Structure formats: structure tokens, C-alpha cells
């Protein structure tokens, strides 16, 4: 195997070595203060020439040593240009700290807002469900004695309105037993790493007009998550995590036994919709409400797989495979498409144009995160983006919201306008409509550059993201830091890393290694590492 020799000399940065720690800390703090986008959704507006966008962002509070969630609204003006629309002026309101809000969501009409709020004080924690209408607080319900903690994570959480806006549904921990109940001290397994406080999730149906929350009974052998309303608001659809023989950890593991289920609004008549699929997750109703689209993959084996895309038809009650597992990327199959690598489809992800329906999502494509558009009829996969890292936030009508950045570029909010469909491909025009204030860190990031390399032609599964300082004299070599990802079935993508950006600014050459077994390179790459963990990837990192 060819050898790569790297010689290290002194740091090429003009930073005084004696002050390197303080400079590193100042650099990291400056980068860490920049907010990042968490989610976005389109709000209803009476004007066809305006888009109203609600954003949530995360920002580190270095004084209080915590991450704060903030919200702001963005108004985008659309200008008519022939048969297409272009972006005019955009403006935003000042951000607001969401504080103790666990989750919030706007009703389909945009007139109502539902808020799940968890308030801590010296007496403990109280939980409330708030209903707002046209900017006014209508009702508040104390649910502290109804159930336990709200579930707001990506595995179990979710807060959904019914289309008629009469009900909402969410997931919460079962009510804690009274001290007098001896069962309180029985051991109840949790869902493991990152979910140690989640033991028994339950579905809660909230009646808007009655201001009443009803907890549905537990299901046998499964724990519910990601609950939503089914067609015509007559049923509930959710993920059921198998809790037998025990609750195995699920963090970063899509190899657990998981199905998609449907039941009546009171929890009765449970039906396993994905009964021919071992692991099914992220159910999403299409725009017409006649089909359910979801991700799946086999159980067992590695903790992270290349995923399949399935469709469940409510009329025929049949599951149909749309996109299969890709074992080895090929130019003859969607231009070297390596498969789907994503845990969840965005909540709003469908576009219909010229009679064709597409589902959009982001996925790892080798060492980059890209946006995909998948034709639900033909299964054709189209890559909508190119350089850098993209993350899909929301879709509405012909509009797409996504964030885009790269290794030394903070994410910007991109608005995509679908202007047509040509040869089964969406035509999308992208415009930046919002971005964080990075003026203070621009000189820092400008001193760095990056590239993606394949060091060996005979190994298509090994790829490097090389981060290097600019303007290094030809007679100098930067000290090398090699950063392999964990997992081992994970992936490094070309997105901003605060630690790497700081190190490169200080003069280091940082190489992120996607060794054989990394996600985004086809299932064969993942399988090749099985039985060779500790050998194959270590050899490739050290070569």
C-alpha cells in the first residue's frame, strides 16, 4: 500500500507560542457565539407577494454555560419576473429567547399557536399547554399531574395539529407514581444513552375546545414516538419501538426493531402498517393524504445502514419500495447516488409540480451533505445541491428552506423557488435570505481553506477532508492533526467545526478521515468494516 509521509515543523501561524492558549480560547469563543439554524417553517399570509418565515436558532451563552433557543420571523418579498418569481427585499424581526418552551407549533391556518412549556422553580418543575390565537393567550392547562416530561427529541418527540384544528397530539413520559405506591421503586429500564430520563413514553391527545389533555393507555410490547394524525384526522400514526425483551439503546442506532402503527384516536384498533419491514421510521403523510412515506432498513448488524424509502398506500394497504439500499454507487444509477443516509425526513417535505410528486430530504453523499429530490412515482433521485453542506428545513408549495455552509463558512438560510420540472428533474433557483452576523470572525475564517481528496484510486471508500491554513511558505510544513470520526459507522462532512476552525487558524493542518465503513459511500463500504473493526479503519487512518 502506498505510504504518505508527513513531516512536521513549527507552527506557521504568526501567533506567539507563549500566548497560543489564550489566542485559541479567544478564537473558539468568538466562533462559538455565532447562532446556528435549528428549524424553520412557513407561516400563512394574506399576500401572495410575501413569504412569512418563522425561524428557531441555537446560540451558546458562554456566561451561563448553556445553549439558548431563540426565535425570529423573516419577511421575504417576492417579485414577479415573467412566469417566475424572484426574491426582492427581506427583513426580519429581532430574535426572542424561547426560554422554557419545550415545543411549539402553528396551526394549519396560521391563526393558532400551541406551546408546550416546562417551568422550573424552587418547588420543582411544572408543565403547561398553552393555546394562543391571533397573538392572544386563550387557554393554559396545567398538565403537571397528567403526565411526566414532554418529549421534544427527534426520536420520540413531536407536536402536531389536526387539520381541522380541533385537536393536537404529542408524546410525554408517563406520570410518576406517588410515594405511597410501592411500585415507584421498581426498576424501569430507560432508552439508554442520551435518553436516560425516558422510560415509558405515552401519547397525549389535547382537545383544543375543551382545553383537556387525555393520556392514551400503554401499548403492549411497543413504546410510541413521532405521533401525528392520520388521513382526515380520524386516526393516529406513530412509530412503535419494540420494548421486548428490553429497551435497548437507540441513540444513533437504526438497527432496532421498529414499526409504523396506526390506531384510533382513543388508542384502540392498533394496526401494524409496516409489517413486512423490520425497521421503519419517520412516517410522513403526502400532500393528498392518501399515502405514507417512510424510511426503513434491516435490523441487526451495524448500527447505521444505508436506508430504503417506502410508501404505504391507505387504499390498497400495501407497502411499495421506492428507493432501495444502494450497495455500490454506479454512474448508471442516478449519477453515482450512494443511497439514503438520514434518520428522519423533514416534517414538511413534499412538492407537487406538473402532476409529479416529490419528497425532499438531506443525506450524506460521500464527504458532503446534499439535498435530494425523489420522484415518488418513478423513484428517480436528483441531487439539488453541489458544494458544501446542506440541511433541509421545510417545504411549502413551490418553496424550499434549507441551510447551506461549508467547513469554514457558517450556515446561511437559502430559499429555493421551484420554477419547473425538466426531464423529471426539479428546476430550483436559490437565494440567500438570512445569515448570521459573522463580521467579527470573517478574518479568522478567511485564513483557512479546505478540499476533499481521494488518496488512492484503488480504494473508492477512503476519502479525506483536508483543512489547511492559507499562505503557508513553501519551505514550511504545518503540524498535522488527524481526526477520524467515531461510530465507527458515521461520516465527516464538509461543514463548519469550531474546533477544527480554531486549530487551522493557529496554523495546524487538520485532516478528517472517512475510512472504509463510513456512511455515504454505499452499503458495501459499511459491510466491509464488519469483522474488521480495529484493524481496517486503523490501518487507513495511519497510512
Short mmCIF file of C-alpha atoms in Angstrom, two decimals:
data_model
loop_
_atom_site.label_atom_id
_atom_site.label_comp_id
_atom_site.label_asym_id
_atom_site.label_seq_id
_atom_site.Cartn_x
_atom_site.Cartn_y
_atom_site.Cartn_z
CA UNK A 1 0.00 0.00 0.00
CA UNK A 2 1.39 3.44 -0.87
CA UNK A 3 2.71 5.45 2.04
CA UNK A 4 2.01 9.12 2.74
CA UNK A 5 4.85 10.80 4.64
CA UNK A 6 4.09 13.95 6.56
CA UNK A 7 6.87 15.98 8.12
CA UNK A 8 6.05 18.45 10.88
CA UNK A 9 7.85 21.64 11.71
CA UNK A 10 6.97 24.70 13.75
CA UNK A 11 3.53 26.26 13.61
CA UNK A 12 3.36 28.60 10.63
CA UNK A 13 0.93 31.00 12.31
CA UNK A 14 2.33 34.35 13.32
CA UNK A 15 0.82 33.81 16.78
CA UNK A 16 3.29 33.95 19.66
CA UNK A 17 3.57 30.41 21.06
CA UNK A 18 3.51 31.69 24.64
CA UNK A 19 0.07 33.19 24.02
CA UNK A 20 -1.26 30.28 21.95
CA UNK A 21 -3.67 29.01 24.64
CA UNK A 22 -5.25 32.42 25.15
CA UNK A 23 -5.48 33.03 21.42
CA UNK A 24 -7.03 29.61 20.90
CA UNK A 25 -9.62 30.26 23.60
CA UNK A 26 -10.49 33.69 22.25
CA UNK A 27 -10.81 32.31 18.74
CA UNK A 28 -13.02 29.44 19.84
CA UNK A 29 -15.28 31.73 21.90
CA UNK A 30 -15.68 34.16 19.02
CA UNK A 31 -16.77 31.32 16.73
CA UNK A 32 -18.96 29.71 19.39
CA UNK A 33 -21.07 32.85 19.82
CA UNK A 34 -22.42 32.69 16.27
CA UNK A 35 -26.02 31.33 16.24
CA UNK A 36 -26.92 28.33 14.09
CA UNK A 37 -30.24 27.42 12.47
CA UNK A 38 -32.35 24.69 14.07
CA UNK A 39 -35.67 24.76 12.23
CA UNK A 40 -37.90 26.85 10.01
CA UNK A 41 -41.47 26.87 8.87
CA UNK A 42 -43.60 28.94 6.54
CA UNK A 43 -46.45 30.91 8.12
CA UNK A 44 -49.68 31.79 6.38
CA UNK A 45 -50.03 35.27 4.94
CA UNK A 46 -52.81 37.06 3.05
CA UNK A 47 -50.38 38.41 0.45
CA UNK A 48 -49.19 36.31 -2.49
CA UNK A 49 -46.17 38.57 -2.86
CA UNK A 50 -44.83 37.95 0.66
CA UNK A 51 -43.43 34.94 2.46
CA UNK A 52 -43.52 34.89 6.25
CA UNK A 53 -40.94 32.53 7.78
CA UNK A 54 -40.57 31.51 11.42
CA UNK A 55 -37.02 30.52 12.40
CA UNK A 56 -35.56 28.92 15.51
CA UNK A 57 -31.85 29.18 16.17
CA UNK A 58 -29.44 27.90 18.79
CA UNK A 59 -26.81 30.12 20.38
CA UNK A 60 -24.29 29.41 23.11
CA UNK A 61 -24.48 31.53 26.24
CA UNK A 62 -20.85 31.40 27.39
CA UNK A 63 -21.60 33.21 30.65
CA UNK A 64 -24.34 30.83 31.78
CA UNK A 65 -22.64 27.88 30.04
CA UNK A 66 -25.71 26.67 28.18
CA UNK A 67 -27.32 26.72 24.75
CA UNK A 68 -30.25 29.05 24.29
CA UNK A 69 -33.01 28.62 21.75
CA UNK A 70 -34.18 31.79 20.07
CA UNK A 71 -36.90 32.56 17.54
CA UNK A 72 -37.32 35.24 14.93
CA UNK A 73 -39.56 35.93 11.96
CA UNK A 74 -38.44 36.79 8.47
CA UNK A 75 -40.46 38.58 5.77
CA UNK A 76 -39.43 37.92 2.17
CA UNK A 77 -40.81 39.94 -0.71
CA UNK A 78 -41.44 38.07 -3.96
CA UNK A 79 -41.18 39.94 -7.23
CA UNK A 80 -42.89 38.71 -10.39
CA UNK A 81 -40.49 38.30 -13.32
CA UNK A 82 -42.39 36.95 -16.31
CA UNK A 83 -43.70 33.50 -15.41
CA UNK A 84 -41.38 33.08 -12.43
CA UNK A 85 -40.89 34.76 -9.09
CA UNK A 86 -37.67 36.26 -7.83
CA UNK A 87 -36.57 37.42 -4.39
CA UNK A 88 -36.92 41.06 -3.50
CA UNK A 89 -36.36 42.67 -0.14
CA UNK A 90 -36.20 40.59 3.03
CA UNK A 91 -36.38 41.86 6.58
CA UNK A 92 -36.52 40.24 9.99
CA UNK A 93 -37.78 40.97 13.46
CA UNK A 94 -35.45 40.94 16.44
CA UNK A 95 -34.98 37.45 17.92
CA UNK A 96 -36.78 36.34 21.09
CA UNK A 97 -35.42 33.88 23.65
CA UNK A 98 -37.81 30.91 23.84
CA UNK A 99 -36.69 30.23 27.41
CA UNK A 100 -38.72 27.39 28.94
CA UNK A 101 -40.59 26.44 25.76
CA UNK A 102 -40.21 22.71 25.14
CA UNK A 103 -42.04 22.72 21.80
CA UNK A 104 -44.33 24.99 19.81
CA UNK A 105 -46.16 24.72 16.53
CA UNK A 106 -48.52 26.83 14.45
CA UNK A 107 -51.91 25.53 13.33
CA UNK A 108 -52.52 24.82 9.61
CA UNK A 109 -54.41 28.10 9.17
CA UNK A 110 -51.70 30.05 10.96
CA UNK A 111 -54.24 31.59 13.36
CA UNK A 112 -53.35 29.49 16.39
CA UNK A 113 -50.17 28.60 18.24
CA UNK A 114 -49.74 25.68 20.62
CA UNK A 115 -46.92 25.82 23.17
CA UNK A 116 -45.62 23.11 25.50
CA UNK A 117 -43.89 24.88 28.36
CA UNK A 118 -41.84 23.37 31.22
CA UNK A 119 -41.17 25.82 34.06
CA UNK A 120 -38.67 25.07 36.83
CA UNK A 121 -38.65 26.76 40.24
CA UNK A 122 -37.60 26.01 43.80
CA UNK A 123 -40.59 23.68 44.21
CA UNK A 124 -39.74 21.58 41.17
CA UNK A 125 -40.99 21.60 37.59
CA UNK A 126 -44.42 22.50 36.28
CA UNK A 127 -45.72 21.69 32.80
CA UNK A 128 -48.29 23.67 30.82
CA UNK A 129 -50.05 23.50 27.46
CA UNK A 130 -50.80 26.98 26.11
CA UNK A 131 -53.19 27.89 23.29
CA UNK A 132 -52.66 31.22 21.54
CA UNK A 133 -54.94 32.73 18.91
CA UNK A 134 -54.15 35.79 16.78
CA UNK A 135 -51.49 36.93 19.23
CA UNK A 136 -53.53 36.46 22.42
CA UNK A 137 -53.27 33.76 25.09
CA UNK A 138 -56.59 31.89 25.05
CA UNK A 139 -56.09 28.96 27.42
CA UNK A 140 -53.48 27.49 29.72
CA UNK A 141 -53.70 23.93 31.01
CA UNK A 142 -51.52 22.66 33.85
CA UNK A 143 -50.59 19.08 32.89
CA UNK A 144 -48.05 18.53 35.68
CA UNK A 145 -50.31 15.92 37.28
CA UNK A 146 -51.45 14.45 33.97
CA UNK A 147 -48.13 13.12 32.71
CA UNK A 148 -44.36 13.48 33.10
CA UNK A 149 -41.80 15.33 30.99
CA UNK A 150 -42.60 16.45 27.45
CA UNK A 151 -40.70 14.56 24.74
CA UNK A 152 -39.07 17.09 22.40
CA UNK A 153 -36.26 14.98 20.86
CA UNK A 154 -36.02 13.70 17.29
CA UNK A 155 -36.54 10.05 18.23
CA UNK A 156 -39.84 10.25 20.14
CA UNK A 157 -40.91 13.88 20.13
CA UNK A 158 -43.38 15.79 18.02
CA UNK A 159 -46.27 18.22 18.38
CA UNK A 160 -48.93 18.10 15.66
CA UNK A 161 -52.22 19.81 14.96
CA UNK A 162 -55.17 18.06 13.35
CA UNK A 163 -56.13 19.64 10.03
CA UNK A 164 -59.47 20.82 11.45
CA UNK A 165 -57.54 22.47 14.34
CA UNK A 166 -59.78 20.83 16.94
CA UNK A 167 -57.08 18.63 18.44
CA UNK A 168 -53.33 18.28 18.85
CA UNK A 169 -51.15 15.34 19.79
CA UNK A 170 -47.76 14.91 21.42
CA UNK A 171 -45.67 12.38 23.41
CA UNK A 172 -44.76 12.60 27.10
CA UNK A 173 -43.36 10.45 29.88
CA UNK A 174 -45.89 8.57 31.99
CA UNK A 175 -46.94 10.20 35.25
CA UNK A 176 -44.63 9.50 38.15
CA UNK A 177 -46.15 7.24 40.77
CA UNK A 178 -47.00 8.57 44.20
CA UNK A 179 -44.55 7.94 47.04
CA UNK A 180 -47.16 5.73 48.69
CA UNK A 181 -47.17 3.38 45.70
CA UNK A 182 -44.52 0.72 46.28
CA UNK A 183 -44.16 0.22 42.53
CA UNK A 184 -42.46 3.61 42.34
CA UNK A 185 -39.23 1.98 43.45
CA UNK A 186 -39.33 -0.81 40.86
CA UNK A 187 -36.59 -0.63 38.26
CA UNK A 188 -37.84 0.60 34.87
CA UNK A 189 -35.20 0.50 32.11
CA UNK A 190 -34.65 3.68 30.13
CA UNK A 191 -33.97 4.03 26.41
CA UNK A 192 -30.25 4.33 27.07
CA UNK A 193 -27.59 6.83 26.11
CA UNK A 194 -28.99 10.39 25.67
CA UNK A 195 -32.40 9.03 26.71
CA UNK A 196 -31.73 8.10 30.32
CA UNK A 197 -34.76 10.09 31.50
CA UNK A 198 -37.09 8.41 29.00
CA UNK A 199 -38.66 5.24 30.32
CA UNK A 200 -42.32 4.91 29.30
CA UNK A 201 -43.45 7.31 26.53
CA UNK A 202 -47.19 7.79 26.12
CA UNK A 203 -49.38 9.51 23.52
CA UNK A 204 -51.29 12.57 24.71
CA UNK A 205 -54.31 13.90 22.76
CA UNK A 206 -55.12 17.53 23.53
CA UNK A 207 -58.65 18.80 22.86
CA UNK A 208 -58.42 22.48 21.91
CA UNK A 209 -62.05 23.48 22.59
CA UNK A 210 -62.26 21.63 25.91
CA UNK A 211 -58.72 22.59 26.98
CA UNK A 212 -58.28 18.99 28.05
CA UNK A 213 -55.37 16.54 27.77
CA UNK A 214 -56.05 12.80 27.62
CA UNK A 215 -53.26 10.26 28.00
CA UNK A 216 -53.77 7.12 25.93
CA UNK A 217 -53.11 3.75 27.55
CA UNK A 218 -49.82 1.94 27.03
CA UNK A 219 -49.48 -0.37 24.07
CA UNK A 220 -48.38 -3.94 24.52
CA UNK A 221 -44.74 -4.60 23.57
CA UNK A 222 -44.11 -1.20 21.93
CA UNK A 223 -43.36 2.37 23.03
CA UNK A 224 -44.75 5.15 20.79
CA UNK A 225 -42.95 8.11 19.25
CA UNK A 226 -43.25 10.69 16.43
CA UNK A 227 -47.04 10.63 16.64
CA UNK A 228 -49.24 12.51 14.16
CA UNK A 229 -52.78 12.46 12.80
CA UNK A 230 -53.73 10.09 10.01
CA UNK A 231 -55.92 10.77 6.96
CA UNK A 232 -58.91 13.03 7.68
CA UNK A 233 -57.84 13.31 11.34
CA UNK A 234 -59.63 10.03 12.10
CA UNK A 235 -56.62 8.10 13.39
CA UNK A 236 -53.14 8.41 14.84
CA UNK A 237 -49.94 7.27 13.12
CA UNK A 238 -46.74 6.75 15.06
CA UNK A 239 -43.51 4.81 15.38
CA UNK A 240 -43.58 1.85 17.74
CA UNK A 241 -40.22 0.96 19.30
CA UNK A 242 -40.12 -2.67 20.40
CA UNK A 243 -39.51 -2.82 24.17
CA UNK A 244 -39.07 -6.60 24.28
CA UNK A 245 -37.05 -8.34 25.53
CA UNK A 246 -35.88 -4.96 26.87
CA UNK A 247 -35.46 -1.30 25.94
CA UNK A 248 -32.18 -1.33 24.04
CA UNK A 249 -30.39 1.97 23.50
CA UNK A 250 -31.48 3.74 20.33
CA UNK A 251 -29.15 6.76 20.10
CA UNK A 252 -27.52 6.67 16.64
CA UNK A 253 -28.89 3.15 16.13
CA UNK A 254 -31.29 2.46 13.27
CA UNK A 255 -30.83 -1.30 13.61
CA UNK A 256 -33.52 -1.73 16.29
CA UNK A 257 -36.87 -3.40 15.74
CA UNK A 258 -39.21 -0.50 14.95
CA UNK A 259 -42.52 -0.32 13.10
CA UNK A 260 -45.10 2.19 11.93
CA UNK A 261 -48.52 1.81 13.51
CA UNK A 262 -52.00 3.26 13.21
CA UNK A 263 -54.72 3.38 15.85
CA UNK A 264 -57.98 5.17 16.62
CA UNK A 265 -57.92 8.48 18.48
CA UNK A 266 -58.55 6.65 21.76
CA UNK A 267 -55.69 4.20 21.17
CA UNK A 268 -57.84 1.24 20.11
CA UNK A 269 -57.62 -0.95 16.98
CA UNK A 270 -53.84 -0.97 16.70
CA UNK A 271 -52.63 -1.83 13.20
CA UNK A 272 -49.03 -2.51 12.13
CA UNK A 273 -48.73 -0.73 8.75
CA UNK A 274 -45.11 -1.68 8.01
CA UNK A 275 -45.48 -5.33 8.96
CA UNK A 276 -43.20 -6.56 6.15
CA UNK A 277 -40.37 -4.19 7.14
CA UNK A 278 -38.10 -4.87 10.10
CA UNK A 279 -37.17 -1.27 10.90
CA UNK A 280 -39.41 1.61 9.82
CA UNK A 281 -39.21 5.24 10.93
CA UNK A 282 -40.05 8.85 10.08
CA UNK A 283 -43.61 8.45 8.69
CA UNK A 284 -44.77 11.41 6.60
CA UNK A 285 -48.22 11.89 5.02
CA UNK A 286 -48.06 13.08 1.43
CA UNK A 287 -49.93 16.23 0.37
CA UNK A 288 -53.11 14.40 -0.67
CA UNK A 289 -53.10 12.29 2.49
CA UNK A 290 -53.61 9.01 0.63
CA UNK A 291 -50.08 7.67 1.15
CA UNK A 292 -47.47 7.47 3.86
CA UNK A 293 -43.78 7.78 3.01
CA UNK A 294 -41.15 6.45 5.42
CA UNK A 295 -37.54 5.28 5.77
CA UNK A 296 -36.50 1.74 6.60
CA UNK A 297 -33.62 -0.71 6.75
CA UNK A 298 -32.92 -4.22 8.10
CA UNK A 299 -32.42 -4.75 11.84
CA UNK A 300 -29.32 -6.18 13.46
CA UNK A 301 -25.83 -5.87 12.02
CA UNK A 302 -24.17 -2.44 12.02
CA UNK A 303 -25.83 0.35 13.99
CA UNK A 304 -26.11 2.55 10.88
CA UNK A 305 -27.30 1.41 7.47
CA UNK A 306 -27.98 2.74 4.03
CA UNK A 307 -31.75 3.29 4.15
CA UNK A 308 -34.64 2.45 1.86
CA UNK A 309 -37.59 4.70 1.03
CA UNK A 310 -41.03 3.08 1.23
CA UNK A 311 -44.58 4.17 0.53
CA UNK A 312 -47.69 2.80 2.27
CA UNK A 313 -50.98 3.20 0.39
CA UNK A 314 -54.02 3.52 2.66
CA UNK A 315 -56.44 2.29 -0.03
CA UNK A 316 -54.58 -0.86 -1.08
CA UNK A 317 -52.92 -1.31 2.34
CA UNK A 318 -49.71 -2.23 0.52
CA UNK A 319 -46.11 -1.15 1.06
CA UNK A 320 -44.12 -0.23 -2.05
CA UNK A 321 -40.34 0.16 -2.27
CA UNK A 322 -39.41 3.49 -3.93
CA UNK A 323 -35.63 3.71 -3.39
CA UNK A 324 -33.65 0.57 -2.49
CA UNK A 325 -30.48 0.14 -0.49
CA UNK A 326 -27.54 1.08 -2.69
CA UNK A 327 -24.70 -1.40 -2.25
CA UNK A 328 -22.19 0.08 -4.66
CA UNK A 329 -22.67 3.50 -6.33
CA UNK A 330 -22.72 3.42 -10.11
CA UNK A 331 -22.85 6.03 -12.85
CA UNK A 332 -25.79 4.13 -14.33
CA UNK A 333 -27.89 4.55 -11.15
CA UNK A 334 -28.77 8.21 -10.53
CA UNK A 335 -25.26 9.53 -11.24
CA UNK A 336 -23.34 7.60 -8.57
CA UNK A 337 -26.06 8.07 -5.94
CA UNK A 338 -24.69 6.23 -2.85
CA UNK A 339 -28.05 5.72 -1.12
CA UNK A 340 -30.04 7.46 1.59
CA UNK A 341 -28.26 8.22 4.88
CA UNK A 342 -30.68 10.13 7.07
CA UNK A 343 -32.54 9.36 10.29
CA UNK A 344 -35.61 11.48 9.58
CA UNK A 345 -37.48 13.07 6.70
CA UNK A 346 -38.33 16.74 7.42
CA UNK A 347 -41.88 17.32 8.69
CA UNK A 348 -42.77 19.32 5.57
CA UNK A 349 -41.05 17.70 2.62
CA UNK A 350 -43.39 17.32 -0.37
CA UNK A 351 -43.65 19.23 -3.64
CA UNK A 352 -46.11 18.59 -6.46
CA UNK A 353 -45.38 20.11 -9.86
CA UNK A 354 -46.68 19.26 -13.35
CA UNK A 355 -48.56 16.29 -11.89
CA UNK A 356 -45.43 14.74 -10.35
CA UNK A 357 -44.96 14.45 -6.58
CA UNK A 358 -41.52 14.67 -4.99
CA UNK A 359 -40.26 14.14 -1.47
CA UNK A 360 -37.21 16.17 -0.43
CA UNK A 361 -34.62 15.33 2.21
CA UNK A 362 -30.95 15.77 3.03
CA UNK A 363 -28.47 12.93 3.00
CA UNK A 364 -24.76 12.19 3.18
CA UNK A 365 -23.20 11.84 -0.28
CA UNK A 366 -19.62 10.78 0.37
CA UNK A 367 -18.00 13.66 2.33
CA UNK A 368 -20.77 16.20 1.80
CA UNK A 369 -24.35 16.68 2.96
CA UNK A 370 -26.66 17.25 -0.02
CA UNK A 371 -30.34 17.80 -0.75
CA UNK A 372 -32.22 15.09 -2.65
CA UNK A 373 -35.48 15.26 -4.59
CA UNK A 374 -37.10 11.85 -5.13
CA UNK A 375 -39.94 11.28 -7.58
CA UNK A 376 -42.46 9.15 -5.68
CA UNK A 377 -43.78 7.50 -8.85
CA UNK A 378 -40.56 6.66 -10.66
CA UNK A 379 -38.10 6.55 -7.74
CA UNK A 380 -35.69 8.80 -9.64
CA UNK A 381 -33.22 10.55 -7.34
CA UNK A 382 -31.95 14.03 -8.11
CA UNK A 383 -29.23 15.93 -6.26
CA UNK A 384 -30.37 19.55 -5.87
CA UNK A 385 -27.11 20.96 -4.47
CA UNK A 386 -23.37 20.95 -5.09
CA UNK A 387 -20.51 22.16 -2.91
CA UNK A 388 -20.60 22.28 0.87
CA UNK A 389 -23.08 21.03 3.42
CA UNK A 390 -26.87 21.43 3.09
CA UNK A 391 -29.66 20.71 5.53
CA UNK A 392 -33.33 20.79 4.54
CA UNK A 393 -35.62 22.61 6.99
CA UNK A 394 -39.04 22.88 5.36
CA UNK A 395 -41.02 22.82 2.12
CA UNK A 396 -44.27 24.59 1.24
CA UNK A 397 -45.97 24.92 -2.12
CA UNK A 398 -43.06 25.63 -4.53
CA UNK A 399 -40.71 26.98 -1.87
CA UNK A 400 -37.81 25.27 -0.10
CA UNK A 401 -35.97 26.39 3.03
CA UNK A 402 -32.51 24.97 3.62
CA UNK A 403 -29.27 25.97 5.33
CA UNK A 404 -26.01 25.85 3.42
CA UNK A 405 -22.44 26.22 4.60
CA UNK A 406 -19.03 24.62 4.39
CA UNK A 407 -16.00 23.82 6.51
CA UNK A 408 -15.06 27.46 7.06
CA UNK A 409 -18.42 29.05 6.33
CA UNK A 410 -21.29 29.43 8.79
CA UNK A 411 -24.63 28.21 7.55
CA UNK A 412 -26.81 30.64 5.60
CA UNK A 413 -30.56 30.36 5.11
CA UNK A 414 -31.29 29.58 1.46
CA UNK A 415 -34.73 29.99 -0.11
CA UNK A 416 -35.27 27.78 -3.13
CA UNK A 417 -38.03 28.53 -5.64
CA UNK A 418 -39.06 25.62 -7.85
CA UNK A 419 -39.62 27.15 -11.28
CA UNK A 420 -40.41 23.98 -13.20
CA UNK A 421 -39.73 20.32 -13.88
CA UNK A 422 -37.48 19.34 -16.80
CA UNK A 423 -36.93 15.70 -17.75
CA UNK A 424 -38.16 14.56 -14.32
CA UNK A 425 -35.78 16.99 -12.58
CA UNK A 426 -36.83 19.93 -10.45
CA UNK A 427 -35.51 23.32 -11.56
CA UNK A 428 -34.69 25.36 -8.44
CA UNK A 429 -33.40 28.90 -8.05
CA UNK A 430 -31.58 29.52 -4.74
CA UNK A 431 -31.25 32.85 -2.91
CA UNK A 432 -29.73 33.64 0.50
CA UNK A 433 -32.45 35.33 2.57
CA UNK A 434 -30.84 35.31 6.03
CA UNK A 435 -27.42 34.77 7.56
CA UNK A 436 -25.75 35.30 10.93
CA UNK A 437 -23.52 38.26 11.63
CA UNK A 438 -20.02 36.86 11.14
CA UNK A 439 -18.15 40.13 10.68
CA UNK A 440 -16.02 39.57 13.79
CA UNK A 441 -14.87 36.11 12.73
CA UNK A 442 -14.54 36.64 8.97
CA UNK A 443 -10.78 37.45 9.22
CA UNK A 444 -10.31 34.22 11.18
CA UNK A 445 -12.15 32.02 8.69
CA UNK A 446 -10.55 33.76 5.71
CA UNK A 447 -7.14 32.40 6.72
CA UNK A 448 -8.23 28.82 6.03
CA UNK A 449 -9.11 26.65 3.05
CA UNK A 450 -10.34 23.09 2.51
CA UNK A 451 -10.54 20.38 -0.11
CA UNK A 452 -11.70 16.78 -0.49
CA UNK A 453 -9.15 14.19 -1.61
CA UNK A 454 -9.23 10.54 -2.63
CA UNK A 455 -5.64 9.44 -1.92
CA UNK A 456 -5.82 6.01 -3.62
CA UNK A 457 -7.54 5.23 -6.91
CA UNK A 458 -7.97 1.57 -5.94
CA UNK A 459 -9.85 2.41 -2.74
CA UNK A 460 -13.13 4.25 -3.53
CA UNK A 461 -14.21 4.09 0.11
CA UNK A 462 -11.38 6.19 1.58
CA UNK A 463 -11.75 9.96 1.41
CA UNK A 464 -10.14 12.87 3.23
CA UNK A 465 -11.36 16.37 4.06
CA UNK A 466 -8.19 18.45 4.27
CA UNK A 467 -8.33 21.71 6.25
CA UNK A 468 -5.26 23.88 5.89
CA UNK A 469 -4.09 27.40 6.69
CA UNK A 470 -3.58 29.69 3.70
CA UNK A 471 -0.36 31.43 2.73
CA UNK A 472 1.99 28.86 4.26
CA UNK A 473 5.55 29.43 2.95
CA UNK A 474 6.72 26.71 0.57
CA UNK A 475 9.65 25.85 2.85
CA UNK A 476 7.40 25.31 5.87
CA UNK A 477 5.13 22.42 6.80
CA UNK A 478 2.22 22.78 9.20
CA UNK A 479 1.90 20.39 12.14
CA UNK A 480 -0.58 17.65 11.27
CA UNK A 481 -3.66 16.62 13.26
CA UNK A 482 -5.62 13.59 12.01
CA UNK A 483 -9.30 13.43 13.02
CA UNK A 484 -11.09 10.13 12.35
CA UNK A 485 -14.80 10.06 13.17
CA UNK A 486 -16.33 7.73 15.73
CA UNK A 487 -19.16 5.30 15.26
CA UNK A 488 -17.46 3.57 13.55
CA UNK A 489 -20.31 3.86 11.01
CA UNK A 490 -20.57 7.61 10.84
CA UNK A 491 -19.15 10.25 8.49
CA UNK A 492 -17.24 13.52 8.46
CA UNK A 493 -18.88 16.07 6.16
CA UNK A 494 -17.72 19.41 4.83
CA UNK A 495 -19.46 21.54 7.43
CA UNK A 496 -18.22 24.02 10.00
CA UNK A 497 -16.39 22.64 13.03
CA UNK A 498 -15.48 25.14 15.74
CA UNK A 499 -12.57 23.04 16.98
CA UNK A 500 -11.11 22.46 13.50
CA UNK A 501 -11.54 26.12 12.54
CA UNK A 502 -9.67 27.17 15.68
CA UNK A 503 -6.83 24.70 15.09
CA UNK A 504 -6.37 25.72 11.47
CA UNK A 505 -6.32 29.40 12.46
CA UNK A 506 -3.48 28.54 14.85
CA UNK A 507 -1.54 27.03 11.96
CA UNK A 508 -2.35 23.33 12.09
CA UNK A 509 -3.17 21.12 9.12
CA UNK A 510 -6.25 19.07 10.07
CA UNK A 511 -7.29 16.00 8.10
CA UNK A 512 -10.72 14.43 8.72
CA UNK A 513 -10.69 10.82 7.55
CA UNK A 514 -13.68 8.99 6.09
CA UNK A 515 -12.31 5.48 6.23
CA UNK A 516 -13.92 2.34 4.80
CA UNK A 517 -17.17 1.83 6.70
CA UNK A 518 -18.19 5.47 6.66
CA UNK A 519 -21.77 6.37 5.82
CA UNK A 520 -22.47 7.94 2.43
CA UNK A 521 -20.32 5.61 0.31
CA UNK A 522 -22.73 2.70 -0.29
CA UNK A 523 -23.73 -0.25 1.88
CA UNK A 524 -20.77 -2.35 0.68
CA UNK A 525 -18.43 0.10 2.39
CA UNK A 526 -20.31 -0.29 5.67
CA UNK A 527 -20.37 -4.09 5.39
CA UNK A 528 -16.66 -4.26 4.58
CA UNK A 529 -15.78 -2.95 8.04
CA UNK A 530 -17.85 -5.60 9.84
CA UNK A 531 -15.45 -8.13 11.34
CA UNK A 532 -12.50 -5.81 10.67
CA UNK A 533 -13.20 -3.08 13.21
CA UNK A 534 -9.98 -2.08 14.95
CA UNK A 535 -7.89 -3.17 12.02
CA UNK A 536 -9.12 -1.87 8.68
CA UNK A 537 -10.05 1.67 9.73
CA UNK A 538 -6.96 1.99 11.93
CA UNK A 539 -4.70 0.98 9.04
CA UNK A 540 -6.36 3.50 6.72
CA UNK A 541 -6.07 6.31 9.25
CA UNK A 542 -2.39 5.54 9.88
CA UNK A 543 -1.37 5.08 6.26
#
